[in-house]
Coordinates of C-alpha atoms in Angstrom, one line a residue:
X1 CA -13.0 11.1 -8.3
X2 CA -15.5 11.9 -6.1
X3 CA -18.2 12.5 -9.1
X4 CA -17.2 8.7 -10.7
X5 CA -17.3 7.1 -7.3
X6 CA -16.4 3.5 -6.3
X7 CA -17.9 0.3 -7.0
X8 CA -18.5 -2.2 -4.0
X9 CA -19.0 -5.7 -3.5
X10 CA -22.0 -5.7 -1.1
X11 CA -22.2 -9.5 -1.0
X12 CA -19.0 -9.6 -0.5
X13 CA -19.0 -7.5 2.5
X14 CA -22.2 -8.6 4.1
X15 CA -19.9 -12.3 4.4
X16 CA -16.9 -10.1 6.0
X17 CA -19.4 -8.5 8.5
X18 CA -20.5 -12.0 9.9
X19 CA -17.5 -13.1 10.1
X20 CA -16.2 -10.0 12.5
X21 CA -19.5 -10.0 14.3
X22 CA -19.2 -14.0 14.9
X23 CA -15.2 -13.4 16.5
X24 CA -16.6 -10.2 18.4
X25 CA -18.9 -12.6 20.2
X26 CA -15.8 -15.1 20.6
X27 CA -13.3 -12.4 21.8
X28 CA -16.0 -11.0 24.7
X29 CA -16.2 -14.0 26.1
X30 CA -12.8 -15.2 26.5
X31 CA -12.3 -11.6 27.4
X32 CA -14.7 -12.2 30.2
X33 CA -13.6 -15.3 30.8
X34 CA -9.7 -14.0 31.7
X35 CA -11.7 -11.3 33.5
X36 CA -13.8 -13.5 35.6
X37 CA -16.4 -11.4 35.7
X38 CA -19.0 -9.9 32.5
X39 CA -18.3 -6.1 32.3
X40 CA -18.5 -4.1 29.3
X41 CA -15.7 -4.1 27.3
X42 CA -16.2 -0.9 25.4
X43 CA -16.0 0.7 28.5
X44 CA -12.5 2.5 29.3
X45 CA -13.2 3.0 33.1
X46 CA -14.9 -0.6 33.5
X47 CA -11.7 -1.8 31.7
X48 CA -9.2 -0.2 33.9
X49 CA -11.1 -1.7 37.2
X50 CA -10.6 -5.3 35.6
X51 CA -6.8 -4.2 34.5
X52 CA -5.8 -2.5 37.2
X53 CA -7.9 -3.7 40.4
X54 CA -9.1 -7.1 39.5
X55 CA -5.7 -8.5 37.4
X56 CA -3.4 -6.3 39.2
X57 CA -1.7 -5.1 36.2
X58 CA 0.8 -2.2 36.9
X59 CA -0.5 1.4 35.9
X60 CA 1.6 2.5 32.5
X61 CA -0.2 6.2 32.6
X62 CA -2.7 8.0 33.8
X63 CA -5.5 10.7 32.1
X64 CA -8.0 12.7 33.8
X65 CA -10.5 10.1 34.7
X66 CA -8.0 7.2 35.8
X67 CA -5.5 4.9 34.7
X68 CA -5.1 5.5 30.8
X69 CA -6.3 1.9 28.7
X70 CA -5.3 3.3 25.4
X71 CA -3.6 1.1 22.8
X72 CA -0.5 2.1 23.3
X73 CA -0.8 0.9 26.9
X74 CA -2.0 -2.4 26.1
X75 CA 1.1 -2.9 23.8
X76 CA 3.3 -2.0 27.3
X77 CA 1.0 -4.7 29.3
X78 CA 0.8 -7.6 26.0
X79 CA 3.2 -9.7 27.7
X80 CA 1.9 -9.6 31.4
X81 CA -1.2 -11.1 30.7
X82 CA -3.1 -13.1 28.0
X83 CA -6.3 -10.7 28.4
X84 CA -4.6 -7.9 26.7
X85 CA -3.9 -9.6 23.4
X86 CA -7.7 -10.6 23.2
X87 CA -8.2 -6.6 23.8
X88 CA -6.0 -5.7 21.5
X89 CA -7.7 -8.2 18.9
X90 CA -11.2 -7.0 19.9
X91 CA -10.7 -3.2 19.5
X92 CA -9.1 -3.7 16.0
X93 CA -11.5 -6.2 14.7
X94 CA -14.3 -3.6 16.4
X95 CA -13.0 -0.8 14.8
X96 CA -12.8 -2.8 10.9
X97 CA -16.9 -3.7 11.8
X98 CA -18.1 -0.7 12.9
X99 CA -16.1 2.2 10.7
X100 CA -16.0 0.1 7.3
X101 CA -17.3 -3.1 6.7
X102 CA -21.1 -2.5 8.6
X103 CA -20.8 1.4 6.9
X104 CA -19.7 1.2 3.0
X105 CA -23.1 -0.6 2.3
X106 CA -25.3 2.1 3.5
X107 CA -23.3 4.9 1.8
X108 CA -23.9 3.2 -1.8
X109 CA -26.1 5.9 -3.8
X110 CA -29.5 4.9 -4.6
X111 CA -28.9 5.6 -8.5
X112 CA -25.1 5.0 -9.1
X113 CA -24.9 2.3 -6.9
X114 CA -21.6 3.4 -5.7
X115 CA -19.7 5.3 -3.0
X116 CA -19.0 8.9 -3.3
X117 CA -16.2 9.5 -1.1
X118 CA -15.4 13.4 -0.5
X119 CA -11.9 14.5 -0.9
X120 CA -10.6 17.2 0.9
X121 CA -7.3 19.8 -0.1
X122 CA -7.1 21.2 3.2
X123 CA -7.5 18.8 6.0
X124 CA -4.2 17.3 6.5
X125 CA -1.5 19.6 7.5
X126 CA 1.4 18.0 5.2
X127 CA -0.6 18.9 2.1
X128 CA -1.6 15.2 0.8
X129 CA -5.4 14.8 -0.2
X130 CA -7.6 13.1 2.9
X131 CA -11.3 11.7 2.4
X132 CA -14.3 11.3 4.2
X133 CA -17.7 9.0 4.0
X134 CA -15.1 7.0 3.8
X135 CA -12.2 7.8 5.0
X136 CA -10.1 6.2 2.5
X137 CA -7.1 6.9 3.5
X138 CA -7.6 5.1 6.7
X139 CA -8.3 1.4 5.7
X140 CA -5.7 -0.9 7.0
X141 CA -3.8 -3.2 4.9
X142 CA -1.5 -4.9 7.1
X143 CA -4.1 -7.3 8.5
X144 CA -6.4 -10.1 6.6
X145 CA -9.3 -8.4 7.3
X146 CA -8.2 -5.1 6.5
X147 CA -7.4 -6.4 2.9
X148 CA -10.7 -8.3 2.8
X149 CA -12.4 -4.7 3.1
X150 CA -9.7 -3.5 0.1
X151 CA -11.2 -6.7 -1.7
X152 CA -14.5 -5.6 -1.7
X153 CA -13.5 -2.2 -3.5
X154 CA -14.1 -3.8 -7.3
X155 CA -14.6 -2.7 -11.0
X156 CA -17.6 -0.8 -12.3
X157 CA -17.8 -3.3 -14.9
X158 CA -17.5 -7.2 -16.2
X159 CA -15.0 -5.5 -18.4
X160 CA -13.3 -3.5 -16.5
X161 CA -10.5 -4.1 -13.7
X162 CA -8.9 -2.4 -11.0
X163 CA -5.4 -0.6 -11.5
X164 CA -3.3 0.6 -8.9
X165 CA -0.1 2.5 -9.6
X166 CA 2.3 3.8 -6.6
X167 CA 5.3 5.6 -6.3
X168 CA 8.0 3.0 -4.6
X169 CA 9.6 5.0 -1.6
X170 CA 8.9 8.5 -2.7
X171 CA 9.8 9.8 0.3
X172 CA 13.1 8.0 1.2
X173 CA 14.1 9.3 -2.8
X174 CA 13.1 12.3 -1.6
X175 CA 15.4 12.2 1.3
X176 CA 18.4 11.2 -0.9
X177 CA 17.9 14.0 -3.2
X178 CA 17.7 16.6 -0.3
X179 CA 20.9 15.0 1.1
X180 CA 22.5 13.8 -1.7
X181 CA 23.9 11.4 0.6
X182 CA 26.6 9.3 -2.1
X183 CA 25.4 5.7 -0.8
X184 CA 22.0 6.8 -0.9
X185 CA 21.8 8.2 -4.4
X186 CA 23.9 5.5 -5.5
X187 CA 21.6 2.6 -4.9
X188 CA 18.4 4.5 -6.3
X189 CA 20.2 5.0 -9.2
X190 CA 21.5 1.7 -9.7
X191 CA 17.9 0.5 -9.0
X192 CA 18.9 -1.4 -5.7
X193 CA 17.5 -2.7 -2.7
X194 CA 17.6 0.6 -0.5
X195 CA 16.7 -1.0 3.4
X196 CA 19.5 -4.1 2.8
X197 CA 21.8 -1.4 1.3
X198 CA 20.8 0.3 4.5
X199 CA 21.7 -2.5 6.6
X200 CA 25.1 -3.8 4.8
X201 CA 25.9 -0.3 5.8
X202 CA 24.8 -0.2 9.6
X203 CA 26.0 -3.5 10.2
X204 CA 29.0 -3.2 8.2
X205 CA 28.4 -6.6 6.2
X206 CA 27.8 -7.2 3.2
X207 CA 25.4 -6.8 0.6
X208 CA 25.1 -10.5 0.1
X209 CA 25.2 -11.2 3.3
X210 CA 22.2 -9.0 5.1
X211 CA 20.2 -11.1 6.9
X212 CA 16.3 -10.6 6.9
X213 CA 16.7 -9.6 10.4
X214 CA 18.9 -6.9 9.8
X215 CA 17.0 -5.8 6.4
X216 CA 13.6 -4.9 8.9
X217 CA 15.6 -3.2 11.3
X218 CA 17.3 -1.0 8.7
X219 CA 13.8 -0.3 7.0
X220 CA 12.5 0.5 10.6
X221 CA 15.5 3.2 11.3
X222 CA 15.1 4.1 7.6
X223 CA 11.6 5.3 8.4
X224 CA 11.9 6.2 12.0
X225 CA 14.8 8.6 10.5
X226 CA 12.3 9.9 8.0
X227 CA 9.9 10.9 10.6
X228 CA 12.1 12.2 13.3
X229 CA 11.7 8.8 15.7
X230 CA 13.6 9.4 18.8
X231 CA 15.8 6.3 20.2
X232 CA 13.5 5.4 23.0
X233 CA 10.6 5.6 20.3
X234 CA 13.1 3.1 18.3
X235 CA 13.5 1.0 21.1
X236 CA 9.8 0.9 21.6
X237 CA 8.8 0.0 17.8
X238 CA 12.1 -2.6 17.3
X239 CA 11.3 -3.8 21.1
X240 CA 15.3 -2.9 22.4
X241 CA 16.6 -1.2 24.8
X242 CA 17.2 2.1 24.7
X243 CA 21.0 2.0 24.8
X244 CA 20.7 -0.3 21.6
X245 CA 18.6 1.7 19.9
X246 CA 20.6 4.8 20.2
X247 CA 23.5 2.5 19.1
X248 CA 21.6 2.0 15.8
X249 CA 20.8 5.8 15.3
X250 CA 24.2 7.2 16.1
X251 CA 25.7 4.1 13.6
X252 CA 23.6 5.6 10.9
X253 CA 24.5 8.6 11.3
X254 CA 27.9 7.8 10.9
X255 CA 27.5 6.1 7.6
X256 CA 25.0 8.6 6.8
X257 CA 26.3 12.1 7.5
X258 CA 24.7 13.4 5.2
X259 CA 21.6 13.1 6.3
X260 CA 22.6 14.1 9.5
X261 CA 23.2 17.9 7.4
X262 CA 20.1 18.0 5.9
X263 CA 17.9 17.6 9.3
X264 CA 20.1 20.0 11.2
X265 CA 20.0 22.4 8.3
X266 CA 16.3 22.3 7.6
X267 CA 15.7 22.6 11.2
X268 CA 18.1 25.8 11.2
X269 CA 16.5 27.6 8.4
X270 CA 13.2 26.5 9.6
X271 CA 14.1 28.2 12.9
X272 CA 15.0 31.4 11.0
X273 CA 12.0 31.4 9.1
X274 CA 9.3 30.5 11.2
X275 CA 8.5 27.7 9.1
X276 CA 9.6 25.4 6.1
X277 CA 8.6 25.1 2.3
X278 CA 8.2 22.1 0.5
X279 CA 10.2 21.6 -3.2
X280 CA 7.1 23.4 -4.6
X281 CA 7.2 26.5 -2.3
X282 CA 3.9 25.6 -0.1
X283 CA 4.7 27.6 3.0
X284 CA 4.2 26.1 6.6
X285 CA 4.2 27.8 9.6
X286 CA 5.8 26.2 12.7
X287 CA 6.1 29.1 15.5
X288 CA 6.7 26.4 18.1
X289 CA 10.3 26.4 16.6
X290 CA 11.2 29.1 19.3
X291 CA 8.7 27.8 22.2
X292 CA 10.7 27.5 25.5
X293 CA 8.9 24.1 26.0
X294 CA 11.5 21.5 25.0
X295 CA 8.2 19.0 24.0
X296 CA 6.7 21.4 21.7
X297 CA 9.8 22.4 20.3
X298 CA 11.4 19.1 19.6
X299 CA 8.0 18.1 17.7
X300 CA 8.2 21.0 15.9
X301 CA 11.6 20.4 14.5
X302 CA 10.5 16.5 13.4
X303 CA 7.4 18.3 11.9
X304 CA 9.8 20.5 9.9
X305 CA 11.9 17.9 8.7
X306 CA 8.8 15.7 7.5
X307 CA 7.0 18.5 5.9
X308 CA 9.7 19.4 3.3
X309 CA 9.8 15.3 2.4
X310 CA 5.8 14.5 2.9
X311 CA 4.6 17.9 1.9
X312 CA 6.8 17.4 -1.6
X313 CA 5.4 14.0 -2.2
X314 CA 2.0 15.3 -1.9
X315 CA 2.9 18.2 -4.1
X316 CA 4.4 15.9 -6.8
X317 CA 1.3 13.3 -5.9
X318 CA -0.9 16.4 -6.8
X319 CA 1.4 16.9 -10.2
X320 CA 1.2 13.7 -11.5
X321 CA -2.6 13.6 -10.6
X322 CA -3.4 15.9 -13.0
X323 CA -1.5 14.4 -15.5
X324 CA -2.6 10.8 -15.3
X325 CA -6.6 12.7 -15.5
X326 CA -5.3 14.7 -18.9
X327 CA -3.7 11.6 -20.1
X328 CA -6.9 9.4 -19.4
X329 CA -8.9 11.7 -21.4
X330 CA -8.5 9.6 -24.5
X331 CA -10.2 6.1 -22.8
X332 CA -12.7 5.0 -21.4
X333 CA -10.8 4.3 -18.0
X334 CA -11.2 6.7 -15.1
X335 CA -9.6 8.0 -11.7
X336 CA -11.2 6.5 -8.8
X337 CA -9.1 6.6 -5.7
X338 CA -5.8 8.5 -4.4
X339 CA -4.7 7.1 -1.3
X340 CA -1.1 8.4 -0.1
X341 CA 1.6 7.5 -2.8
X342 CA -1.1 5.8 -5.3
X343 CA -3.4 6.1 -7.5
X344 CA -6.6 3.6 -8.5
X345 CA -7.7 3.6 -11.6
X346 CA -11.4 1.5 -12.8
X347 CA -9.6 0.5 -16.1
X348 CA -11.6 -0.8 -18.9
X349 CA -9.8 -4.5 -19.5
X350 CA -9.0 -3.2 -23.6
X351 CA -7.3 -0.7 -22.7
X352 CA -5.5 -1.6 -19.7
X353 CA -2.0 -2.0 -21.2
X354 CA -2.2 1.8 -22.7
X355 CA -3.4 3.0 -19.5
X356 CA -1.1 1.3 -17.3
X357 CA 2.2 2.8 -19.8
X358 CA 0.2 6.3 -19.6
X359 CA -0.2 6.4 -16.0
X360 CA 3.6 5.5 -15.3
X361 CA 4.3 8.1 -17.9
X362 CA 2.8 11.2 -16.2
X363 CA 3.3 9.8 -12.4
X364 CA 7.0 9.5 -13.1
X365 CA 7.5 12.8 -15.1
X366 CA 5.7 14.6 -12.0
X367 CA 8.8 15.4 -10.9
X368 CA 12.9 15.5 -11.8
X369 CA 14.7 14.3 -8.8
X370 CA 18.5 13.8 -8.8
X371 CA 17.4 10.0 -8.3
X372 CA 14.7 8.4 -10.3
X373 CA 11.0 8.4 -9.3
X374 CA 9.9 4.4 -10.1
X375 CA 6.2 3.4 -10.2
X376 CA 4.8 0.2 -9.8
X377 CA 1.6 -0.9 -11.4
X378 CA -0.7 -3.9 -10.6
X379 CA -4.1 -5.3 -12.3
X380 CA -7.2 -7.2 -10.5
X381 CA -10.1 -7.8 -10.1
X382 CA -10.2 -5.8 -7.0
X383 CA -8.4 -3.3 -5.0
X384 CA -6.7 -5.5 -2.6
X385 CA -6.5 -8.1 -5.3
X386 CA -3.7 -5.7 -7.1

């Protein structure tokens, strides 16, 4: 992948780039504007005066140098005053300027004319594959402009395309064939809607009836579960109280028990070993299991927990790798990009059908669950496109 390298859409890019520069310049000023006064923005401790001194907005934490400004403190202060949300829209579209859409151009090579990300095997501690120059991984998708940068990732080639094929909720499967929780294994196999099976289950309606309401808040617990989210960081995310949210965790729980097992017993053996293992054996240590300091210890135990499930899809991500590069070896087509559960492939447009049933073919054979691994594939004529 990182020999082939990526094709970019410089054009395409230079457009997105006036276009963040041009709100930039809108934001600071109705940033100043709220502020009454010019100060600069990028400044944390210039910030906090305005915040904290000038707006009177109450202090949500405090780091060495002052009251904290971090994003997760303007979230806390979004409804208080109309300056944060202008922040909170500066920083992100900053962040999408300066780290991507102002960078990718100038790391094009001078004689591929395309980027040469590096991968790395050993960065991130679950196992899964992280990049750098650019950081892949990292690109956010959940926003226009972050999919605008995916947009500008394109084909090599008039007649080629982009193909992306990812694993659909590899790590929830995973969960249900640790657990082999009945409900769970169930709707896998009977290829259903997991988050509304989720929610006809929590809210003890059903199927039919699951609003998209409840669906979200299910997927949100389903995830939160996953990762080891405490109530109040469930309240925080679904914007509840507390009470409510631990409601919603004990409820699943209940319908879940299963899962309930597999946490506490992963966390138990993980105590006894010093560490967990992932489906594959890859061995990770986690002495903080024993530390007397509540903190470390709890976030040891969610660490555990999401090690055996992230650190297996990696491994299996890993697997199937190497099986969609053997299987590519009779086209023209070639690897480009593995980002989490997916990979990109720059597919020459005559082949793409053989490909595409190749590629599912040695991503879903990667691994034999006790539910079935499902992949979903997409063509375009860019990344975000697919």
């Amino acid at each position: 992948m990182a020999n082939v390298g990526v094709s970019v859409d410089a054009a395409a890019l230079l457009t997105l780039n006036k276009t963040l520069l041009d709100e930039m310049t809108a934001l600071t000023q109705s940033i100043h504007s709220h502020a009454g006064s010019v100060f600069n923005i990028n400044s944390t401790q210039q910030l906090g005066v305005v915040l904290f001194e000038t707006l009177g907005l109450p202090v949500i934490k405090k780091n060495k140098t002052g009251p904290s400004t971090d994003n997760e403190v303007l979230v806390a202060l979004e409804d208080k005053h109309p300056i944060i949300s202008y922040m909170m829209r500066y920083r992100m579209v900053d962040k999408l300027q300066s780290t991507y859409v102002s960078a990718l151009p100038k790391l094009v090579h001078t004689k591929t004319g395309r980027i040469h990300a590096s991968f790395h095997q050993t960065i991130a501690v679950t196992g899964r594959l992280s990049s750098s120059n650019p950081n892949l991984q990292n690109i956010p998708i959940r926003t226009p402009e972050g999919a605008q940068i995916r947009g500008a990732f394109c084909p090599s080639t008039p007649d080629s395309q982009i193909l992306s094929a990812d694993y659909s909720q590899i790590e929830l499967r995973l969960l249900a064939h640790f657990c082999e929780d009945p409900a769970l294994m169930a709707a896998y196999r009977a290829n259903g809607d997991i988050h509304a099976q989720t929610a006809s289950q929590l809210f003890q309606v059903p199927l039919d009836s699951v609003t998209k309401t409840q669906r979200n808040i299910a997927k949100t617990v389903n995830f939160g579960i996953l990762y080891g989210q405490s109530p109040y960081g469930l309240s925080k995310q679904l914007r509840i109280a507390r009470s409510e949210a631990k409601q919603l965790v004990d409820a699943y729980f209940n319908q879940f028990p299963a899962i309930r097992g597999f946490i506490d017993s992963t966390i138990e053996q993980a105590r006894q070993d010093g560490g967990v293992r992932t489906l594959w054996g890859r061995w990770r240590a986690l002495p903080d299991l024993t530390s007397g300091n509540r903190v470390r210890r709890q976030h040891a135990e969610r660490t555990a927990v999401n090690t055996r499930i992230q650190g297996t899809a990696a491994d299996i991500m890993k697997i199937a790798m190497i099986a969609v590069h053997d299987g590519l070896k009779a086209f023209k087509s070639q690897l480009i990009i593995q980002v989490h559960d997916e990979v990109v492939i720059d597919v020459v447009k005559a082949e793409s059908e053989a490909v595409a049933q190749v590629v599912v073919a040695a991503m879903q054979s990667a691994a034999e669950l006790k539910v079935p691994l499902v992949v979903d594939v997409a063509m375009g004529d860019s990344w975000q496109a697919c």
